[in-house]
Amino acid sequence: ARGRGVTFNDHVIGAYDAAVIVKASNPIGNLTREQMRDLFTGAVQNWKEVGGPDAPVHLYSRHPISGTYLGFRELAMENKPYALHLKTYTNYTGLVQAVAQDENGIGYTTIALASSAGVKPVSIGGVAPSVESVNKGQYPYARFLRLYTDKANETPTAHDFVEFVQSARGQAIMTRMGFAPHP
């Protein structure tokens, strides 16, 4: 685009996020980014290594066919491979239900599902996963979603579509799809 002299309008429409969860009774409520990386890569295999009880860590992840599987690896694991002892799920609902039943489980889901019955969200470096912390750029396991249009040639249809996505109705759809809405 630069080579052709095209400049873009950059429209933030929401955010992709991955909220870390544990069973609600798990004493862990905050982890560092390094601890998270080490948990999901298998470098840490016992909760006592991160301030929890002397118990094995059980990892829950989205299935490798999921974009979230790759996204979480990028955001939380420095692109290192997942541990071999990983239980995978094709949807967040099944993953959340599994963590809710496992005292030693840890997984990730959307912020919207992180407060589901039986689980609790884990803060990362003292920052709780919330729509507010995502929109402020504070929560580390999130990235903004954008639509780009050609500044010089944005069509009325494209402009209307961007306005719709940014409207209350469009943001409600983004939320139902599991993304953090953008104010």
PDB file of C-alpha atoms in Angstrom:
ATOM      1  CA  ALA A   1       0.000   0.000   0.000  1.00  0.00           C
ATOM      2  CA  ARG A   2       2.794   2.438   0.869  1.00  0.00           C
ATOM      3  CA  GLY A   3       4.524   1.700  -2.417  1.00  0.00           C
ATOM      4  CA  ARG A   4       1.326   2.672  -4.221  1.00  0.00           C
ATOM      5  CA  GLY A   5       0.709   5.755  -2.100  1.00  0.00           C
ATOM      6  CA  VAL A   6      -2.373   4.325  -0.393  1.00  0.00           C
ATOM      7  CA  THR A   7      -3.126   5.514   3.143  1.00  0.00           C
ATOM      8  CA  PHE A   8      -5.648   3.781   5.336  1.00  0.00           C
ATOM      9  CA  ASN A   9      -8.359   4.701   7.742  1.00  0.00           C
ATOM     10  CA  ASP A  10      -7.763   2.459  10.741  1.00  0.00           C
ATOM     11  CA  HIS A  11     -11.029   1.507  12.457  1.00  0.00           C
ATOM     12  CA  VAL A  12     -10.766  -0.407  15.758  1.00  0.00           C
ATOM     13  CA  ILE A  13     -13.833  -2.636  16.040  1.00  0.00           C
ATOM     14  CA  GLY A  14     -13.109  -4.762  19.117  1.00  0.00           C
ATOM     15  CA  ALA A  15     -10.493  -7.102  20.490  1.00  0.00           C
ATOM     16  CA  TYR A  16      -9.595 -10.748  20.472  1.00  0.00           C
ATOM     17  CA  ASP A  17      -8.781 -11.903  23.997  1.00  0.00           C
ATOM     18  CA  ALA A  18      -7.779 -15.031  25.873  1.00  0.00           C
ATOM     19  CA  ALA A  19      -8.656 -15.021  29.565  1.00  0.00           C
ATOM     20  CA  VAL A  20      -6.873 -17.581  31.721  1.00  0.00           C
ATOM     21  CA  ILE A  21      -9.147 -19.594  34.027  1.00  0.00           C
ATOM     22  CA  VAL A  22      -8.829 -22.066  36.893  1.00  0.00           C
ATOM     23  CA  LYS A  23     -11.417 -23.896  39.002  1.00  0.00           C
ATOM     24  CA  ALA A  24     -13.111 -21.377  41.300  1.00  0.00           C
ATOM     25  CA  SER A  25     -11.670 -23.062  44.424  1.00  0.00           C
ATOM     26  CA  ASN A  26      -8.077 -22.958  43.129  1.00  0.00           C
ATOM     27  CA  PRO A  27      -6.014 -20.600  45.348  1.00  0.00           C
ATOM     28  CA  ILE A  28      -4.112 -19.177  42.361  1.00  0.00           C
ATOM     29  CA  GLY A  29      -5.475 -15.769  41.381  1.00  0.00           C
ATOM     30  CA  ASN A  30      -2.493 -14.089  39.726  1.00  0.00           C
ATOM     31  CA  LEU A  31       0.389 -15.339  37.607  1.00  0.00           C
ATOM     32  CA  THR A  32       3.257 -13.639  35.823  1.00  0.00           C
ATOM     33  CA  ARG A  33       3.653 -13.864  32.073  1.00  0.00           C
ATOM     34  CA  GLU A  34       6.696 -16.061  32.620  1.00  0.00           C
ATOM     35  CA  GLN A  35       4.752 -18.432  34.879  1.00  0.00           C
ATOM     36  CA  MET A  36       1.992 -18.702  32.277  1.00  0.00           C
ATOM     37  CA  ARG A  37       4.491 -19.454  29.533  1.00  0.00           C
ATOM     38  CA  ASP A  38       6.165 -22.080  31.691  1.00  0.00           C
ATOM     39  CA  LEU A  39       2.872 -23.700  32.678  1.00  0.00           C
ATOM     40  CA  PHE A  40       1.638 -24.104  29.099  1.00  0.00           C
ATOM     41  CA  THR A  41       5.009 -25.179  27.693  1.00  0.00           C
ATOM     42  CA  GLY A  42       5.395 -27.793  30.423  1.00  0.00           C
ATOM     43  CA  ALA A  43       8.446 -26.229  32.079  1.00  0.00           C
ATOM     44  CA  VAL A  44       6.284 -26.002  35.235  1.00  0.00           C
ATOM     45  CA  GLN A  45       4.271 -29.127  35.993  1.00  0.00           C
ATOM     46  CA  ASN A  46       3.367 -28.685  39.653  1.00  0.00           C
ATOM     47  CA  TRP A  47       1.263 -25.887  41.140  1.00  0.00           C
ATOM     48  CA  LYS A  48       3.714 -25.467  44.052  1.00  0.00           C
ATOM     49  CA  GLU A  49       6.227 -24.008  41.556  1.00  0.00           C
ATOM     50  CA  VAL A  50       3.912 -21.011  41.065  1.00  0.00           C
ATOM     51  CA  GLY A  51       2.675 -20.607  44.644  1.00  0.00           C
ATOM     52  CA  GLY A  52      -0.109 -23.169  44.658  1.00  0.00           C
ATOM     53  CA  PRO A  53      -0.608 -26.553  46.319  1.00  0.00           C
ATOM     54  CA  ASP A  54       1.640 -29.574  45.754  1.00  0.00           C
ATOM     55  CA  ALA A  55      -0.380 -31.000  42.868  1.00  0.00           C
ATOM     56  CA  PRO A  56       0.148 -31.687  39.173  1.00  0.00           C
ATOM     57  CA  VAL A  57      -0.954 -29.035  36.672  1.00  0.00           C
ATOM     58  CA  HIS A  58      -3.596 -30.148  34.157  1.00  0.00           C
ATOM     59  CA  LEU A  59      -3.611 -28.053  30.980  1.00  0.00           C
ATOM     60  CA  TYR A  60      -6.693 -27.306  28.883  1.00  0.00           C
ATOM     61  CA  SER A  61      -6.498 -25.669  25.476  1.00  0.00           C
ATOM     62  CA  ARG A  62      -8.418 -25.137  22.307  1.00  0.00           C
ATOM     63  CA  HIS A  63      -7.833 -27.736  19.602  1.00  0.00           C
ATOM     64  CA  PRO A  64      -4.900 -27.121  17.217  1.00  0.00           C
ATOM     65  CA  ILE A  65      -7.353 -26.396  14.377  1.00  0.00           C
ATOM     66  CA  SER A  66      -8.559 -23.342  16.317  1.00  0.00           C
ATOM     67  CA  GLY A  67      -7.132 -19.913  15.622  1.00  0.00           C
ATOM     68  CA  THR A  68      -7.127 -19.372  19.380  1.00  0.00           C
ATOM     69  CA  TYR A  69      -4.685 -22.258  19.796  1.00  0.00           C
ATOM     70  CA  LEU A  70      -2.172 -20.318  17.699  1.00  0.00           C
ATOM     71  CA  GLY A  71      -3.165 -16.919  19.085  1.00  0.00           C
ATOM     72  CA  PHE A  72      -2.626 -18.008  22.677  1.00  0.00           C
ATOM     73  CA  ARG A  73       0.717 -19.541  21.760  1.00  0.00           C
ATOM     74  CA  GLU A  74       1.778 -16.191  20.283  1.00  0.00           C
ATOM     75  CA  LEU A  75       0.409 -13.997  23.084  1.00  0.00           C
ATOM     76  CA  ALA A  76       1.178 -16.119  26.142  1.00  0.00           C
ATOM     77  CA  MET A  77       3.872 -18.607  25.188  1.00  0.00           C
ATOM     78  CA  GLU A  78       6.387 -16.632  23.114  1.00  0.00           C
ATOM     79  CA  ASN A  79       5.527 -19.003  20.226  1.00  0.00           C
ATOM     80  CA  LYS A  80       6.996 -21.960  22.110  1.00  0.00           C
ATOM     81  CA  PRO A  81       5.274 -25.334  21.664  1.00  0.00           C
ATOM     82  CA  TYR A  82       2.536 -26.474  23.976  1.00  0.00           C
ATOM     83  CA  ALA A  83       3.303 -29.142  26.581  1.00  0.00           C
ATOM     84  CA  LEU A  84       2.574 -32.684  25.470  1.00  0.00           C
ATOM     85  CA  HIS A  85       0.126 -33.372  28.325  1.00  0.00           C
ATOM     86  CA  LEU A  86      -2.549 -31.042  26.973  1.00  0.00           C
ATOM     87  CA  LYS A  87      -6.285 -31.731  26.814  1.00  0.00           C
ATOM     88  CA  THR A  88      -7.833 -29.975  23.811  1.00  0.00           C
ATOM     89  CA  TYR A  89     -11.378 -28.857  23.060  1.00  0.00           C
ATOM     90  CA  THR A  90     -13.072 -27.679  19.888  1.00  0.00           C
ATOM     91  CA  ASN A  91     -15.149 -25.107  21.762  1.00  0.00           C
ATOM     92  CA  TYR A  92     -14.859 -22.870  24.787  1.00  0.00           C
ATOM     93  CA  THR A  93     -17.935 -24.261  26.516  1.00  0.00           C
ATOM     94  CA  GLY A  94     -16.444 -27.744  26.821  1.00  0.00           C
ATOM     95  CA  LEU A  95     -13.095 -26.327  27.931  1.00  0.00           C
ATOM     96  CA  VAL A  96     -14.680 -24.166  30.644  1.00  0.00           C
ATOM     97  CA  GLN A  97     -16.772 -27.093  31.904  1.00  0.00           C
ATOM     98  CA  ALA A  98     -13.680 -29.322  32.084  1.00  0.00           C
ATOM     99  CA  VAL A  99     -11.669 -26.746  34.064  1.00  0.00           C
ATOM    100  CA  ALA A 100     -14.649 -26.228  36.395  1.00  0.00           C
ATOM    101  CA  GLN A 101     -14.473 -29.929  37.302  1.00  0.00           C
ATOM    102  CA  ASP A 102     -10.680 -30.132  37.737  1.00  0.00           C
ATOM    103  CA  GLU A 103      -9.097 -28.793  40.929  1.00  0.00           C
ATOM    104  CA  ASN A 104      -5.711 -28.780  39.178  1.00  0.00           C
ATOM    105  CA  GLY A 105      -6.852 -27.511  35.805  1.00  0.00           C
ATOM    106  CA  ILE A 106      -5.913 -24.318  33.994  1.00  0.00           C
ATOM    107  CA  GLY A 107      -7.090 -23.184  30.590  1.00  0.00           C
ATOM    108  CA  TYR A 108      -8.161 -20.164  28.614  1.00  0.00           C
ATOM    109  CA  THR A 109     -11.395 -18.842  27.196  1.00  0.00           C
ATOM    110  CA  THR A 110     -12.974 -15.518  26.296  1.00  0.00           C
ATOM    111  CA  ILE A 111     -13.397 -12.794  28.891  1.00  0.00           C
ATOM    112  CA  ALA A 112     -17.150 -13.236  28.579  1.00  0.00           C
ATOM    113  CA  LEU A 113     -16.900 -16.892  29.681  1.00  0.00           C
ATOM    114  CA  ALA A 114     -14.149 -16.415  32.294  1.00  0.00           C
ATOM    115  CA  SER A 115     -16.726 -15.834  35.019  1.00  0.00           C
ATOM    116  CA  SER A 116     -18.782 -18.930  34.212  1.00  0.00           C
ATOM    117  CA  ALA A 117     -20.004 -21.103  37.055  1.00  0.00           C
ATOM    118  CA  GLY A 118     -17.231 -23.147  38.620  1.00  0.00           C
ATOM    119  CA  VAL A 119     -14.269 -21.173  37.224  1.00  0.00           C
ATOM    120  CA  LYS A 120     -12.555 -17.889  37.955  1.00  0.00           C
ATOM    121  CA  PRO A 121     -10.330 -15.657  35.841  1.00  0.00           C
ATOM    122  CA  VAL A 122      -6.629 -15.376  36.669  1.00  0.00           C
ATOM    123  CA  SER A 123      -4.912 -11.989  36.606  1.00  0.00           C
ATOM    124  CA  ILE A 124      -1.706 -11.760  34.594  1.00  0.00           C
ATOM    125  CA  GLY A 125       0.957  -9.595  36.184  1.00  0.00           C
ATOM    126  CA  GLY A 126      -1.724  -8.081  38.415  1.00  0.00           C
ATOM    127  CA  VAL A 127      -4.046  -7.191  35.513  1.00  0.00           C
ATOM    128  CA  ALA A 128      -7.447  -8.874  35.560  1.00  0.00           C
ATOM    129  CA  PRO A 129      -8.963  -9.915  32.235  1.00  0.00           C
ATOM    130  CA  SER A 130     -11.782  -7.475  31.548  1.00  0.00           C
ATOM    131  CA  VAL A 131     -13.184  -5.537  28.625  1.00  0.00           C
ATOM    132  CA  GLU A 132     -11.898  -2.371  30.313  1.00  0.00           C
ATOM    133  CA  SER A 133      -8.313  -3.658  30.744  1.00  0.00           C
ATOM    134  CA  VAL A 134      -8.320  -4.908  27.132  1.00  0.00           C
ATOM    135  CA  ASN A 135      -9.535  -1.566  25.754  1.00  0.00           C
ATOM    136  CA  LYS A 136      -6.952   0.308  27.820  1.00  0.00           C
ATOM    137  CA  GLY A 137      -4.231  -1.913  26.336  1.00  0.00           C
ATOM    138  CA  GLN A 138      -3.310  -3.272  29.779  1.00  0.00           C
ATOM    139  CA  TYR A 139      -4.318  -6.933  29.557  1.00  0.00           C
ATOM    140  CA  PRO A 140      -1.469  -8.801  27.852  1.00  0.00           C
ATOM    141  CA  TYR A 141      -3.433 -11.589  26.161  1.00  0.00           C
ATOM    142  CA  ALA A 142      -5.446  -9.474  23.760  1.00  0.00           C
ATOM    143  CA  ARG A 143      -5.057  -7.784  20.414  1.00  0.00           C
ATOM    144  CA  PHE A 144      -7.212  -5.211  18.740  1.00  0.00           C
ATOM    145  CA  LEU A 145      -9.323  -6.126  15.727  1.00  0.00           C
ATOM    146  CA  ARG A 146      -9.380  -3.562  12.947  1.00  0.00           C
ATOM    147  CA  LEU A 147     -11.025  -2.799   9.658  1.00  0.00           C
ATOM    148  CA  TYR A 148      -8.987  -0.797   7.159  1.00  0.00           C
ATOM    149  CA  THR A 149     -10.359   1.294   4.360  1.00  0.00           C
ATOM    150  CA  ASP A 150      -8.606   3.335   1.670  1.00  0.00           C
ATOM    151  CA  LYS A 151      -8.600   6.905   2.993  1.00  0.00           C
ATOM    152  CA  ALA A 152      -8.856   8.449  -0.487  1.00  0.00           C
ATOM    153  CA  ASN A 153     -11.394   5.997  -1.907  1.00  0.00           C
ATOM    154  CA  GLU A 154     -13.570   4.805   0.965  1.00  0.00           C
ATOM    155  CA  THR A 155     -16.942   3.985  -0.544  1.00  0.00           C
ATOM    156  CA  PRO A 156     -20.177   4.963   1.191  1.00  0.00           C
ATOM    157  CA  THR A 157     -21.000   1.252   1.548  1.00  0.00           C
ATOM    158  CA  ALA A 158     -17.678   0.532   3.267  1.00  0.00           C
ATOM    159  CA  HIS A 159     -18.142   3.569   5.535  1.00  0.00           C
ATOM    160  CA  ASP A 160     -21.673   2.444   6.446  1.00  0.00           C
ATOM    161  CA  PHE A 161     -20.412  -1.059   7.238  1.00  0.00           C
ATOM    162  CA  VAL A 162     -17.673   0.267   9.539  1.00  0.00           C
ATOM    163  CA  GLU A 163     -20.212   2.505  11.298  1.00  0.00           C
ATOM    164  CA  PHE A 164     -22.539  -0.481  11.742  1.00  0.00           C
ATOM    165  CA  VAL A 165     -19.792  -2.651  13.270  1.00  0.00           C
ATOM    166  CA  GLN A 166     -18.896   0.192  15.634  1.00  0.00           C
ATOM    167  CA  SER A 167     -22.551   0.829  16.560  1.00  0.00           C
ATOM    168  CA  ALA A 168     -24.216  -0.621  19.656  1.00  0.00           C
ATOM    169  CA  ARG A 169     -25.885  -3.291  17.511  1.00  0.00           C
ATOM    170  CA  GLY A 170     -22.614  -4.214  15.792  1.00  0.00           C
ATOM    171  CA  GLN A 171     -20.754  -4.317  19.097  1.00  0.00           C
ATOM    172  CA  ALA A 172     -23.445  -6.604  20.541  1.00  0.00           C
ATOM    173  CA  ILE A 173     -22.737  -8.999  17.661  1.00  0.00           C
ATOM    174  CA  MET A 174     -18.996  -8.779  18.357  1.00  0.00           C
ATOM    175  CA  THR A 175     -19.693  -9.631  22.016  1.00  0.00           C
ATOM    176  CA  ARG A 176     -21.888 -12.624  21.060  1.00  0.00           C
ATOM    177  CA  MET A 177     -19.042 -13.835  18.832  1.00  0.00           C
ATOM    178  CA  GLY A 178     -16.729 -13.853  21.887  1.00  0.00           C
ATOM    179  CA  PHE A 179     -14.785 -10.649  21.218  1.00  0.00           C
ATOM    180  CA  ALA A 180     -14.335  -7.736  23.598  1.00  0.00           C
ATOM    181  CA  PRO A 181     -16.380  -4.775  22.341  1.00  0.00           C
ATOM    182  CA  HIS A 182     -14.707  -1.438  21.694  1.00  0.00           C
ATOM    183  CA  PRO A 183     -16.253   1.636  23.303  1.00  0.00           C
TER     184      PRO A 183
END
